[in-house]
């Protein structure tokens, strides 16, 4: 799966991708994550990427030309990938959406800044708009990374047996419910004991207990 992330801050997420599971999946080539600097596409002499809003009002708006050219260039390298604009007004991201997106060969993730993008980009080139929650962040980079992370966990080649996403919260295996509580060593911690049934090795009983404790 190829993720192309279009942003004016192409290095803001570097460290997150270097470590842990995402870093490993990049090394394994399960995923590729490429950043594209929207500013590099600006035809403005000062490489400007924002302008004042027509109609007045506070804040700046991202100008269409650099985004348009950037998307057009990236689409050639990631054919068939939908262009997704991260936006607080988009459809709320959830497990089902992550599952659907995990079946694509690639995703093009457009990150806004300032008051957002010139609407003509939405009209011309955006296939989908996704919000990661009903609050407003300063930019679309964290939402893009949320999608990369959630989608990667669902790729068949990602995660080992130990980290399997198959029985995570919201999955079909758990009937869309949130998962049961987990315990590990020690058996007693701050006077709280691990439930007896989990210590016995009776898998039918353990399964029944876990089913009962789905949240
Ligand atoms: N003026 C916009 C509004 O009121 O809806 C907010 C713009 S926000 C400051 C700048 C950028 O951050 C947006 O263009 C979008 O890419 C991103 N963003 C902010 N909150 C988001 C969210 N909840 N989900 C997805 N993207 C978000």
CSV table of C-alpha atoms and ligand atoms in Angstrom, one decimal:
chain,number,residue,atom,x,y,z
A,1,UNK,CA,0.0,0.0,0.0
A,2,UNK,CA,1.4,3.4,-1.0
A,3,UNK,CA,0.4,6.4,1.1
A,4,UNK,CA,1.2,9.8,-0.5
A,5,UNK,CA,0.9,12.6,1.9
A,6,UNK,CA,0.6,16.2,0.6
A,7,UNK,CA,1.5,18.8,3.1
A,8,UNK,CA,3.4,22.1,3.6
A,9,UNK,CA,5.3,20.4,6.5
A,10,UNK,CA,6.8,17.4,4.9
A,11,UNK,CA,9.0,16.5,7.8
A,12,UNK,CA,6.6,17.0,10.7
A,13,UNK,CA,5.8,13.2,10.9
A,14,UNK,CA,9.3,11.8,10.3
A,15,UNK,CA,10.0,10.5,13.8
A,16,UNK,CA,6.6,8.8,14.1
A,17,UNK,CA,7.3,6.7,11.0
A,18,UNK,CA,10.8,5.7,12.1
A,19,UNK,CA,9.9,3.7,15.1
A,20,UNK,CA,7.6,0.9,16.2
A,21,UNK,CA,5.3,-1.0,14.0
A,22,UNK,CA,5.0,1.5,11.2
A,23,UNK,CA,8.7,1.8,10.9
A,24,UNK,CA,9.0,-2.0,10.7
A,25,UNK,CA,6.2,-2.3,8.1
A,26,UNK,CA,8.1,0.3,6.0
A,27,UNK,CA,11.3,-1.8,6.2
A,28,UNK,CA,9.3,-4.9,5.3
A,29,UNK,CA,7.8,-2.9,2.4
A,30,UNK,CA,4.2,-3.7,3.4
A,31,UNK,CA,3.7,0.1,3.1
A,32,UNK,CA,5.4,3.0,1.5
A,33,UNK,CA,4.8,6.5,2.9
A,34,UNK,CA,5.9,9.4,0.7
A,35,UNK,CA,5.6,13.1,1.6
A,36,UNK,CA,5.1,15.8,-1.0
A,37,UNK,CA,5.9,19.4,-0.3
A,38,UNK,CA,3.0,21.4,-1.7
A,39,UNK,CA,5.1,24.6,-1.4
A,40,UNK,CA,7.6,23.2,-3.9
A,41,UNK,CA,4.8,23.3,-6.6
A,42,UNK,CA,4.0,27.0,-6.0
A,43,UNK,CA,4.5,29.2,-9.1
A,44,UNK,CA,4.6,32.3,-6.8
A,45,UNK,CA,8.1,34.0,-6.7
A,46,UNK,CA,8.1,33.7,-2.9
A,47,UNK,CA,6.7,30.2,-3.0
A,48,UNK,CA,3.5,31.4,-1.2
A,49,UNK,CA,0.8,28.9,-0.7
A,50,UNK,CA,-1.9,31.0,1.0
A,51,UNK,CA,-4.0,34.0,0.3
A,52,UNK,CA,-6.6,36.2,2.0
A,53,UNK,CA,-10.2,35.0,1.7
A,54,UNK,CA,-12.5,36.5,-0.9
A,55,UNK,CA,-15.5,38.0,1.0
A,56,UNK,CA,-13.2,38.9,3.9
A,57,UNK,CA,-12.9,37.3,7.3
A,58,UNK,CA,-10.1,36.0,9.5
A,59,UNK,CA,-7.3,33.7,8.5
A,60,UNK,CA,-5.7,32.7,5.3
A,61,UNK,CA,-6.8,30.1,2.7
A,62,UNK,CA,-4.5,27.7,0.8
A,63,UNK,CA,-4.3,28.8,-2.8
A,64,UNK,CA,-5.4,26.3,-5.4
A,65,UNK,CA,-2.5,26.3,-7.9
A,66,UNK,CA,0.2,24.5,-5.8
A,67,UNK,CA,-2.2,21.9,-4.5
A,68,UNK,CA,-3.7,21.3,-8.0
A,69,UNK,CA,-0.2,20.7,-9.5
A,70,UNK,CA,0.9,18.6,-6.6
A,71,UNK,CA,-2.1,16.3,-6.7
A,72,UNK,CA,-1.8,16.0,-10.5
A,73,UNK,CA,1.8,15.0,-10.2
A,74,UNK,CA,1.2,12.5,-7.4
A,75,UNK,CA,-1.8,10.9,-9.2
A,76,UNK,CA,0.6,9.9,-12.0
A,77,UNK,CA,2.7,7.9,-9.4
A,78,UNK,CA,-0.2,6.4,-7.5
A,79,UNK,CA,-2.7,5.5,-10.2
A,80,UNK,CA,-6.2,4.7,-9.1
A,81,UNK,CA,-5.6,6.0,-5.5
A,82,UNK,CA,-8.5,8.1,-4.2
A,83,UNK,CA,-7.6,11.7,-3.2
A,84,UNK,CA,-8.7,12.2,0.4
A,85,UNK,CA,-8.9,15.6,1.9
A,86,UNK,CA,-8.6,15.6,5.7
A,87,UNK,CA,-11.2,18.0,7.0
A,88,UNK,CA,-13.2,18.5,10.2
A,89,UNK,CA,-16.4,18.7,8.0
A,90,UNK,CA,-15.7,15.3,6.4
A,91,UNK,CA,-17.2,11.9,7.1
A,92,UNK,CA,-16.2,10.6,10.6
A,93,UNK,CA,-13.3,8.0,10.4
A,94,UNK,CA,-14.1,4.7,11.9
A,95,UNK,CA,-13.2,1.0,11.8
A,96,UNK,CA,-15.4,0.3,8.7
A,97,UNK,CA,-13.9,3.1,6.8
A,98,UNK,CA,-10.3,1.9,7.7
A,99,UNK,CA,-11.2,-1.6,6.5
A,100,UNK,CA,-12.6,-0.2,3.2
A,101,UNK,CA,-9.5,1.9,2.7
A,102,UNK,CA,-7.2,-1.0,3.5
A,103,UNK,CA,-8.4,-2.7,0.3
A,104,UNK,CA,-7.0,0.1,-1.9
A,105,UNK,CA,-3.6,-0.1,-3.5
A,106,UNK,CA,-2.8,3.4,-2.5
A,107,UNK,CA,-4.2,6.6,-0.9
A,108,UNK,CA,-3.4,10.2,-1.6
A,109,UNK,CA,-3.9,12.2,1.6
A,110,UNK,CA,-4.2,16.0,1.3
A,111,UNK,CA,-3.5,17.9,4.5
A,112,UNK,CA,-4.9,21.4,4.9
A,113,UNK,CA,-3.6,24.3,7.0
A,114,UNK,CA,-4.8,27.8,7.9
A,115,UNK,CA,-8.6,28.0,7.3
A,116,UNK,CA,-8.4,25.1,4.8
A,117,UNK,CA,-8.1,24.8,1.0
A,118,UNK,CA,-9.7,26.8,-1.8
A,119,UNK,CA,-13.0,25.0,-2.5
A,120,UNK,CA,-12.3,24.6,-6.2
A,121,UNK,CA,-9.7,21.9,-5.2
A,122,UNK,CA,-12.5,20.0,-3.5
A,123,UNK,CA,-14.7,20.4,-6.6
A,124,UNK,CA,-12.1,19.4,-9.1
A,125,UNK,CA,-9.9,16.7,-7.5
A,126,UNK,CA,-11.1,15.5,-4.1
A,127,UNK,CA,-12.8,12.1,-4.0
A,128,UNK,CA,-13.5,11.8,-0.3
A,129,UNK,CA,-13.3,14.0,2.8
A,130,UNK,CA,-12.5,12.4,6.1
A,131,UNK,CA,-12.7,13.9,9.6
A,132,UNK,CA,-11.0,12.2,12.6
A,133,UNK,CA,-13.3,13.8,15.1
A,134,UNK,CA,-15.5,16.7,15.9
A,135,UNK,CA,-12.8,19.1,16.9
A,136,UNK,CA,-10.5,21.3,14.9
A,137,UNK,CA,-6.7,20.7,14.7
A,138,UNK,CA,-4.1,23.1,13.2
A,139,UNK,CA,-3.5,20.9,10.2
A,140,UNK,CA,-4.3,17.6,8.5
A,141,UNK,CA,-1.0,15.9,9.1
A,142,UNK,CA,-2.0,14.2,12.4
A,143,UNK,CA,-5.3,13.0,10.8
A,144,UNK,CA,-3.4,11.7,7.8
A,145,UNK,CA,-1.1,9.7,10.2
A,146,UNK,CA,-4.2,8.4,12.0
A,147,UNK,CA,-5.4,7.0,8.7
A,148,UNK,CA,-2.0,5.5,7.8
A,149,UNK,CA,-1.7,3.9,11.3
A,150,UNK,CA,-5.2,2.4,11.4
A,151,UNK,CA,-5.2,1.2,7.8
A,152,UNK,CA,-1.7,-0.4,8.1
A,153,UNK,CA,-2.8,-2.5,11.1
A,154,UNK,CA,-5.5,-4.0,8.9
A,155,UNK,CA,-3.2,-5.0,6.0
A,156,UNK,CA,-3.0,-8.8,5.7
A,157,UNK,CA,0.8,-8.7,5.7
A,158,UNK,CA,1.2,-6.3,8.6
A,159,UNK,CA,1.5,-7.3,12.3
A,160,UNK,CA,2.8,-10.6,13.5
A,161,UNK,CA,0.6,-13.2,15.2
A,162,UNK,CA,1.3,-11.7,18.6
A,163,UNK,CA,-0.1,-8.3,17.5
A,164,UNK,CA,-2.9,-9.5,15.3
A,165,UNK,CA,-5.6,-7.0,14.6
A,166,UNK,CA,-8.1,-9.8,14.0
A,167,UNK,CA,-9.6,-9.7,17.5
A,168,UNK,CA,-9.3,-5.9,18.2
A,169,UNK,CA,-12.1,-3.7,19.2
A,170,UNK,CA,-14.7,-3.0,16.5
A,171,UNK,CA,-13.7,-6.0,14.4
A,172,UNK,CA,-16.1,-8.7,13.0
A,173,UNK,CA,-14.5,-11.2,15.4
A,174,UNK,CA,-15.9,-9.1,18.3
A,175,UNK,CA,-19.2,-8.4,16.7
A,176,UNK,CA,-18.2,-4.7,16.4
A,177,UNK,CA,-17.9,-4.5,20.2
A,178,UNK,CA,-15.0,-3.2,22.3
A,179,UNK,CA,-12.7,-5.8,23.5
A,180,UNK,CA,-12.4,-7.5,26.9
A,181,UNK,CA,-10.0,-6.4,29.7
A,182,UNK,CA,-6.4,-7.7,29.6
A,183,UNK,CA,-4.2,-8.9,32.4
A,184,UNK,CA,-0.5,-9.9,32.6
A,185,UNK,CA,1.9,-10.6,35.4
A,186,UNK,CA,2.0,-10.1,38.4
A,187,UNK,CA,-1.1,-12.1,39.6
A,188,UNK,CA,-1.8,-9.5,42.3
A,189,UNK,CA,-1.1,-5.8,41.8
A,190,UNK,CA,-1.9,-3.2,44.5
A,191,UNK,CA,-4.3,-5.8,46.1
A,192,UNK,CA,-6.2,-6.3,42.8
A,193,UNK,CA,-6.2,-10.0,41.6
A,194,UNK,CA,-6.3,-11.4,38.1
A,195,UNK,CA,-9.8,-13.1,37.6
A,196,UNK,CA,-9.5,-16.7,38.7
A,197,UNK,CA,-10.9,-18.1,35.4
A,198,UNK,CA,-8.0,-16.6,33.4
A,199,UNK,CA,-5.5,-18.6,35.4
A,200,UNK,CA,-7.1,-22.0,35.0
A,201,UNK,CA,-6.3,-22.9,31.4
A,202,UNK,CA,-9.9,-23.9,30.6
A,203,UNK,CA,-10.3,-22.3,27.2
A,204,UNK,CA,-14.0,-22.7,26.9
A,205,UNK,CA,-14.4,-20.9,30.3
A,206,UNK,CA,-11.9,-18.2,29.3
A,207,UNK,CA,-13.7,-17.6,26.0
A,208,UNK,CA,-17.1,-17.4,27.9
A,209,UNK,CA,-15.6,-14.9,30.4
A,210,UNK,CA,-14.1,-12.8,27.6
A,211,UNK,CA,-17.4,-12.7,25.7
A,212,UNK,CA,-19.2,-11.7,28.8
A,213,UNK,CA,-16.8,-8.8,29.4
A,214,UNK,CA,-16.8,-7.3,25.9
A,215,UNK,CA,-17.6,-3.7,26.4
B,1,LIG,N1,-11.7,26.4,9.0
B,1,LIG,C1,-11.8,25.0,9.2
B,1,LIG,C2,-13.1,24.7,9.8
B,1,LIG,O1,-13.6,25.5,10.6
B,1,LIG,O2,-13.7,23.6,9.5
B,1,LIG,C3,-10.7,24.4,10.0
B,1,LIG,C4,-9.3,24.4,9.3
B,1,LIG,S1,-8.1,23.6,10.3
B,1,LIG,C5,-7.5,24.9,11.3
B,1,LIG,C6,-6.8,23.4,9.1
B,1,LIG,C7,-6.7,22.0,8.5
B,1,LIG,O3,-6.6,21.0,9.6
B,1,LIG,C8,-7.9,21.6,7.7
B,1,LIG,O4,-7.9,22.1,6.4
B,1,LIG,C9,-7.8,20.0,7.8
B,1,LIG,O5,-6.9,19.6,6.8
B,1,LIG,C10,-7.1,19.8,9.1
B,1,LIG,N2,-8.0,19.4,10.2
B,1,LIG,C11,-8.4,20.1,11.3
B,1,LIG,N3,-9.2,19.4,12.1
B,1,LIG,C12,-9.4,18.2,11.5
B,1,LIG,C13,-10.2,17.0,11.8
B,1,LIG,N4,-10.9,17.0,12.9
B,1,LIG,N5,-10.2,16.0,11.0
B,1,LIG,C14,-9.4,16.0,9.8
B,1,LIG,N6,-8.7,17.1,9.4
B,1,LIG,C15,-8.7,18.2,10.3
